[in-house]
Coordinates of C-alpha atoms in Angstrom, one line a residue:
M121 CA 0.0 0.0 0.0
R122 CA 1.1 3.5 -0.7
S123 CA 2.6 5.6 2.1
S124 CA 3.0 9.3 2.4
T125 CA 6.2 11.2 2.3
R126 CA 5.2 12.8 5.6
S127 CA 5.2 9.4 7.2
A128 CA 9.0 9.0 6.6
V129 CA 9.9 10.0 10.1
D130 CA 13.0 8.7 12.0
P131 CA 12.5 6.2 14.9
F132 CA 12.6 7.4 18.4
I133 CA 15.9 5.7 19.3
V134 CA 15.3 5.6 23.0
M135 CA 12.3 3.4 22.4
D136 CA 14.5 1.0 20.4
V137 CA 16.9 1.0 23.3
M138 CA 14.1 0.3 25.7
Q139 CA 12.9 -2.6 23.5
A140 CA 16.4 -4.1 23.5
A141 CA 16.6 -3.7 27.3
S142 CA 13.2 -5.5 27.6
A143 CA 14.4 -8.3 25.4
A144 CA 17.5 -8.7 27.6
E145 CA 15.2 -8.8 30.7
A146 CA 13.0 -11.4 29.0
A147 CA 16.1 -13.5 28.6
G148 CA 16.7 -13.4 32.3
R149 CA 19.1 -10.5 32.7
H150 CA 18.8 -7.7 35.3
I151 CA 18.9 -4.4 33.4
I152 CA 19.4 -1.0 35.1
H153 CA 17.2 1.5 33.2
M154 CA 19.0 4.8 32.6
E155 CA 17.6 5.2 29.1
V156 CA 14.0 6.4 29.4
G157 CA 12.7 9.6 31.0
Q158 CA 10.1 7.9 33.1
P159 CA 9.7 8.4 36.8
G160 CA 10.2 5.2 38.8
T161 CA 7.1 6.1 40.9
G162 CA 3.5 5.9 39.8
A163 CA 0.7 8.4 40.0
P164 CA 0.2 9.9 43.5
R165 CA -2.0 7.8 45.7
G166 CA -4.5 10.6 46.0
A167 CA -4.9 10.7 42.3
V168 CA -5.6 7.0 42.1
S169 CA -8.1 7.2 45.0
A170 CA -10.0 10.1 43.4
L171 CA -10.3 8.2 40.1
G172 CA -11.7 5.1 41.9
Q173 CA -14.3 7.2 43.7
A174 CA -15.3 8.8 40.4
M175 CA -15.7 5.5 38.7
D176 CA -17.8 4.3 41.6
R177 CA -20.1 7.3 41.0
G178 CA -20.8 6.5 37.4
A179 CA -19.5 6.1 33.9
L180 CA -16.9 8.4 32.5
G181 CA -17.4 9.8 29.0
Y182 CA -16.4 12.7 26.8
T183 CA -15.5 16.0 28.4
V184 CA -15.5 19.3 26.5
A185 CA -12.6 19.6 24.1
L186 CA -10.8 22.2 26.3
G187 CA -10.9 20.0 29.3
L188 CA -12.6 19.8 32.7
P189 CA -13.3 23.4 34.0
A190 CA -12.1 22.4 37.5
L191 CA -8.8 21.1 36.2
R192 CA -8.3 24.2 34.0
A193 CA -9.0 26.5 37.0
R194 CA -6.6 24.5 39.3
I195 CA -3.8 24.8 36.7
A196 CA -4.4 28.5 36.5
Q197 CA -4.2 28.7 40.3
M198 CA -0.9 26.8 40.2
Y199 CA 0.6 29.5 38.0
G200 CA -0.2 32.0 40.7
E201 CA 1.3 29.8 43.4
W202 CA 4.5 28.8 41.5
Y203 CA 5.3 31.9 39.5
N204 CA 3.0 34.7 40.8
V205 CA 1.4 34.8 37.3
D206 CA -2.3 35.8 37.2
L207 CA -3.6 33.4 34.6
D208 CA -7.1 33.3 33.1
P209 CA -8.3 29.7 33.3
G210 CA -10.0 30.3 29.9
R211 CA -6.5 30.2 28.3
V212 CA -5.7 26.7 29.6
V213 CA -6.3 23.8 27.3
I214 CA -6.1 20.2 28.6
T215 CA -4.4 17.9 26.0
P216 CA -3.7 14.2 25.5
G217 CA -0.2 14.5 26.9
S218 CA 2.4 17.0 25.8
S219 CA 2.6 15.1 22.5
G220 CA -1.0 16.1 21.8
A221 CA -0.2 19.6 22.7
F222 CA 2.7 19.7 20.2
I223 CA 0.4 18.5 17.5
L224 CA -2.2 21.1 18.3
A225 CA 0.3 23.9 18.6
F226 CA 2.1 23.1 15.4
T227 CA -1.2 22.8 13.5
A228 CA -2.6 26.0 14.9
L229 CA 0.5 28.1 14.3
F230 CA 2.2 26.9 11.1
D231 CA 1.4 26.3 7.4
T232 CA 2.9 23.6 5.2
G233 CA 6.6 24.1 4.6
D234 CA 7.0 26.6 7.4
R235 CA 10.4 26.5 9.1
V236 CA 10.5 26.0 12.9
G237 CA 13.7 26.3 14.9
I238 CA 14.6 23.8 17.6
G239 CA 17.7 23.7 19.8
A240 CA 20.1 20.8 19.2
P241 CA 20.4 18.8 21.3
G242 CA 16.7 18.6 21.9
Y243 CA 13.8 16.3 22.3
P244 CA 13.7 14.2 19.1
S245 CA 9.9 14.1 18.7
Y246 CA 9.7 17.8 18.0
R247 CA 11.6 17.2 14.8
Q248 CA 9.6 14.1 13.8
I249 CA 6.2 15.7 14.6
L250 CA 7.1 18.7 12.5
K251 CA 8.1 16.5 9.6
A252 CA 4.9 14.5 9.9
L253 CA 2.9 17.7 9.6
A254 CA 4.9 18.7 6.5
L255 CA 6.8 21.4 8.3
E256 CA 10.5 21.9 8.2
P257 CA 12.4 21.5 11.5
V258 CA 15.6 23.6 11.6
D259 CA 18.2 22.4 14.0
L260 CA 20.0 25.2 15.9
P261 CA 23.3 23.8 17.1
T262 CA 23.7 25.1 20.6
S263 CA 27.0 25.3 22.5
P264 CA 28.4 24.2 25.8
E265 CA 29.2 27.9 26.5
N266 CA 25.5 28.6 26.4
R267 CA 24.8 25.4 28.4
Y268 CA 23.2 23.8 25.3
Q269 CA 20.4 26.4 25.1
P270 CA 19.6 28.6 22.1
V271 CA 20.4 32.3 22.1
P272 CA 19.1 34.9 19.6
A273 CA 22.3 34.8 17.5
D274 CA 21.6 31.2 16.7
F275 CA 18.6 32.1 14.6
S276 CA 19.3 35.6 13.5
G277 CA 18.2 36.3 9.9
M278 CA 16.9 32.7 9.5
D279 CA 13.3 33.6 8.7
L280 CA 11.7 31.1 11.1
A281 CA 8.0 30.8 11.5
G282 CA 8.5 29.5 15.0
L283 CA 11.0 28.8 17.8
M284 CA 10.6 25.9 20.2
V285 CA 12.6 26.0 23.4
A286 CA 12.6 23.8 26.5
S287 CA 13.6 24.7 30.0
P288 CA 14.6 22.5 31.9
A289 CA 15.7 20.9 28.7
N290 CA 15.8 17.3 27.5
P291 CA 18.5 15.9 27.3
T292 CA 20.7 18.3 29.2
G293 CA 18.5 19.4 32.2
T294 CA 19.8 23.0 31.7
M295 CA 17.5 26.0 32.2
L296 CA 16.9 29.4 30.8
D297 CA 16.7 32.3 33.3
R298 CA 14.3 35.2 33.0
D299 CA 16.8 37.4 31.0
A300 CA 17.5 34.6 28.6
I301 CA 13.9 33.9 27.9
A302 CA 13.2 37.6 27.5
A303 CA 16.0 37.9 25.0
L304 CA 14.6 35.0 23.0
V305 CA 11.0 36.4 23.1
G306 CA 12.2 39.8 22.1
A307 CA 14.1 38.3 19.1
C308 CA 11.1 36.3 18.1
D309 CA 8.8 39.4 18.3
A310 CA 11.1 41.4 16.2
A311 CA 11.2 38.7 13.5
G312 CA 7.5 37.8 13.5
T313 CA 8.4 34.3 14.9
S314 CA 6.0 32.4 17.1
F315 CA 7.5 31.4 20.5
I316 CA 6.7 28.0 22.0
S317 CA 8.0 27.1 25.5
D318 CA 8.1 23.4 26.5
E319 CA 7.9 23.4 30.3
I320 CA 7.1 19.8 31.1
Y321 CA 10.0 19.4 33.5
H322 CA 8.9 22.3 35.7
G323 CA 8.7 21.3 39.3
I324 CA 11.8 19.1 38.9
E325 CA 14.4 21.8 39.8
Y326 CA 17.3 21.8 42.2
D327 CA 19.0 25.1 43.1
K328 CA 16.5 27.6 41.7
K329 CA 12.9 27.7 40.4
A330 CA 12.4 27.4 36.6
V331 CA 11.0 30.5 34.9
T332 CA 7.8 30.2 32.8
A333 CA 7.6 32.2 29.6
L334 CA 4.3 33.5 30.9
E335 CA 6.4 35.7 33.4
V336 CA 7.7 37.5 30.3
T337 CA 4.9 37.5 27.7
D338 CA 1.3 36.4 27.1
D339 CA 2.0 36.2 23.4
C340 CA 3.4 32.6 23.4
Y341 CA 2.4 29.0 23.7
V342 CA 3.4 27.2 26.9
I343 CA 3.2 23.4 27.0
N344 CA 3.3 21.3 30.1
S345 CA 2.4 17.8 31.2
F346 CA 1.5 15.6 34.2
S347 CA 4.0 13.0 33.1
K348 CA 7.1 14.2 34.9
Y349 CA 6.7 16.1 38.1
F350 CA 3.3 14.5 38.7
S351 CA 4.6 11.1 37.8
M352 CA 1.8 10.2 35.4
T353 CA 3.5 9.2 32.1
G354 CA 1.0 6.5 31.1
W355 CA -2.1 8.6 31.9
R356 CA -1.5 10.7 28.8
V357 CA -2.7 14.1 30.1
G358 CA -1.0 17.5 29.7
W359 CA -2.0 21.1 29.2
M360 CA -1.2 24.1 27.1
V361 CA -1.6 27.9 27.8
V362 CA -2.3 29.9 24.7
P363 CA -3.0 33.6 23.9
E364 CA -6.7 34.6 24.5
D365 CA -7.3 35.0 20.7
H366 CA -6.0 31.4 20.0
V367 CA -8.3 29.6 22.4
R368 CA -11.1 29.1 19.9
V369 CA -8.5 28.2 17.2
I370 CA -7.2 25.4 19.4
E371 CA -10.6 24.3 20.5
R372 CA -11.8 23.7 16.9
I373 CA -8.7 21.7 16.1
A374 CA -8.9 19.7 19.3
Q375 CA -12.6 18.9 18.8
N376 CA -11.8 17.2 15.5
M377 CA -8.4 15.7 16.2
F378 CA -8.9 14.3 19.8
I379 CA -12.4 15.2 21.0
C380 CA -10.9 15.5 24.4
A381 CA -8.2 14.3 26.7
P382 CA -9.1 11.1 28.7
H383 CA -11.7 11.9 31.3
A384 CA -10.3 9.4 33.8
S385 CA -6.8 11.0 33.5
Q386 CA -8.2 14.5 34.0
I387 CA -9.9 13.5 37.2
A388 CA -6.7 11.9 38.5
A389 CA -4.6 14.9 37.4
L390 CA -6.8 17.3 39.3
A391 CA -6.3 15.3 42.5
A392 CA -2.6 14.9 41.8
M393 CA -2.1 18.7 42.1
D394 CA -2.9 18.5 45.8
C395 CA -0.5 15.6 46.6
D396 CA 2.3 17.9 47.6
A397 CA 3.9 15.7 50.3
E398 CA 4.2 12.7 48.0
L399 CA 5.5 14.7 45.0
Q400 CA 8.1 16.4 47.2
G401 CA 9.1 12.9 48.4
N402 CA 9.8 12.0 44.8
M403 CA 11.9 15.2 44.5
D404 CA 14.0 14.0 47.4
V405 CA 14.8 10.9 45.4
Y406 CA 15.8 12.9 42.3
R407 CA 18.0 15.1 44.4
A408 CA 19.8 12.1 45.9
N409 CA 20.1 10.5 42.5
R410 CA 21.5 13.7 40.9
T411 CA 24.2 13.9 43.5
L412 CA 25.1 10.2 42.9
M413 CA 25.1 10.7 39.2
L414 CA 27.4 13.7 39.1
E415 CA 29.9 12.0 41.4
G416 CA 29.6 8.5 40.0
L417 CA 29.7 9.3 36.3
T418 CA 32.9 11.3 36.8
E419 CA 34.4 8.5 38.8
A420 CA 33.5 6.1 36.0
G421 CA 35.2 8.3 33.4
F422 CA 32.3 10.3 32.0
T423 CA 33.8 13.7 32.9
R424 CA 32.4 16.1 30.2
I425 CA 28.9 16.8 31.4
A426 CA 26.5 19.8 31.7
P427 CA 25.4 19.7 35.3
P428 CA 21.6 19.7 35.2
D429 CA 19.6 22.5 36.7
G430 CA 16.4 20.5 36.4
A431 CA 14.7 17.3 35.0
F432 CA 16.5 14.0 35.6
Y433 CA 19.1 13.6 33.0
V434 CA 22.8 14.0 32.5
Y435 CA 24.1 14.7 29.0
A436 CA 27.7 13.6 28.5
D437 CA 30.2 14.4 25.8
V438 CA 31.9 11.0 25.1
S439 CA 33.9 12.1 22.0
D440 CA 37.1 10.9 23.8
L441 CA 35.6 7.4 23.9
T442 CA 33.6 7.0 20.7
D443 CA 32.1 8.7 17.6
D444 CA 29.4 6.1 17.4
S445 CA 27.1 6.6 20.4
R446 CA 24.6 4.0 19.2
S447 CA 27.1 1.2 19.1
F448 CA 28.6 2.4 22.4
A449 CA 25.2 2.3 24.1
A450 CA 24.6 -1.2 22.7
E451 CA 28.0 -2.2 24.1
I452 CA 27.1 -0.8 27.5
L453 CA 23.8 -2.6 27.5
E454 CA 25.4 -5.9 26.5
K455 CA 28.5 -5.8 28.8
A456 CA 27.3 -3.8 31.8
G457 CA 23.5 -4.4 31.8
V458 CA 22.8 -0.7 31.8
A459 CA 20.5 0.9 29.2
V460 CA 21.5 4.4 28.2
T461 CA 20.4 6.6 25.3
P462 CA 22.6 7.5 22.3
G463 CA 22.9 11.2 21.6
L464 CA 21.9 10.7 18.0
D465 CA 18.3 10.8 19.3
F466 CA 18.8 14.5 20.3
D467 CA 21.3 15.8 17.8
P468 CA 21.6 14.0 14.5
A469 CA 24.7 16.0 13.5
R470 CA 26.7 15.8 16.7
G471 CA 25.0 13.1 18.7
G472 CA 27.4 10.4 17.7
S473 CA 29.7 11.5 20.4
T474 CA 27.2 12.0 23.3
L475 CA 25.1 9.9 25.6
R476 CA 22.1 10.7 27.9
F477 CA 21.8 9.1 31.3
S478 CA 18.5 9.3 33.1
Y479 CA 18.3 9.1 36.9
A480 CA 14.5 8.9 37.2
R481 CA 14.5 5.5 38.8
S482 CA 15.1 4.4 42.4
T483 CA 18.3 5.5 44.2
A484 CA 19.2 1.8 44.6
D485 CA 19.0 1.3 40.9
I486 CA 21.1 4.4 40.2
A487 CA 23.8 3.3 42.6
E488 CA 23.9 -0.2 41.1
G489 CA 24.0 1.3 37.6
L490 CA 26.9 3.5 38.4
A491 CA 28.8 0.6 39.9
R492 CA 28.3 -1.3 36.7
L493 CA 29.4 1.6 34.6
K494 CA 32.5 2.1 36.6
A495 CA 33.4 -1.6 36.3
F496 CA 32.6 -1.5 32.5
M497 CA 34.8 1.5 31.9
A498 CA 37.7 0.1 34.0
A499 CA 37.7 -3.1 31.9
R500 CA 37.3 -1.4 28.6

């Protein structure tokens, strides 16, 4: 059967690594998972309890396309609590995960063939979703000096329809401060470029609070999710904040593409937002894991890293060890029993010499994984 040119997207390499790790586990091996950005914890207990009560009360069905009003209002309240931003709940859109938000945002903002800038290294699905929508992703090679975040000079004169940034970033965990975001927003305004801020790792920060683009401007799209800080990856529920005059634009597209985000997930998400003690307990684990990773990776021989401000990743330059990160990751999985992600997922041009290590799992797993990596590197 015929297939479209738009369908010729690259695979998500981390999922291939995850599959190889699962195959090794099925064969009886114990694998330490440092490849996937998935919390080792499940949804907060209060979220699960709230969903059970809702199911006992009756069937769950469609919600309105923009999402449950109570959830939208609670998210708007959170922006006041976290950032001192007075947000109209009417600008909040509940989505089927952040992936659904990317699709809605790219569809609403861009026309076929438009060029959209993304920092490299960066989350690989930005690039592939843009391609599938017949848009042109433009990699903006970022530098260690800028902590792998884009700066206005990276896209000056490039005639971009949009710029996508992430803070804290995947795969590096680095963040943009208020001045850096303001500079990017100003450059986009001057060039007529739409600004999209991926903030799905907000809440997972260490030394300072992440800055939302909404502290700088209302003329942007902000995307977030319950997957990371709220530990609800499989529930597939996220949200988006859009300018007031784009709400109806998004609503029409969402009605037709998704109808709505899962009702059950929205109920659980609403309850999760008040499970502060449990969520901060998860953060205690990430803090301990981060300390272990920064020390343990250096001891193992992975010394060229960007210390993460947030999220739960360490991005390492391994150019002194390999120029084929995919083969190197396969070797680590085979010989050490540790699954890590090749940098090619995040930077097709330079990722052959980088690896991403996730520390989202239990502290015991992280300690064991680091011990295995140290032994592997010593024997190599």
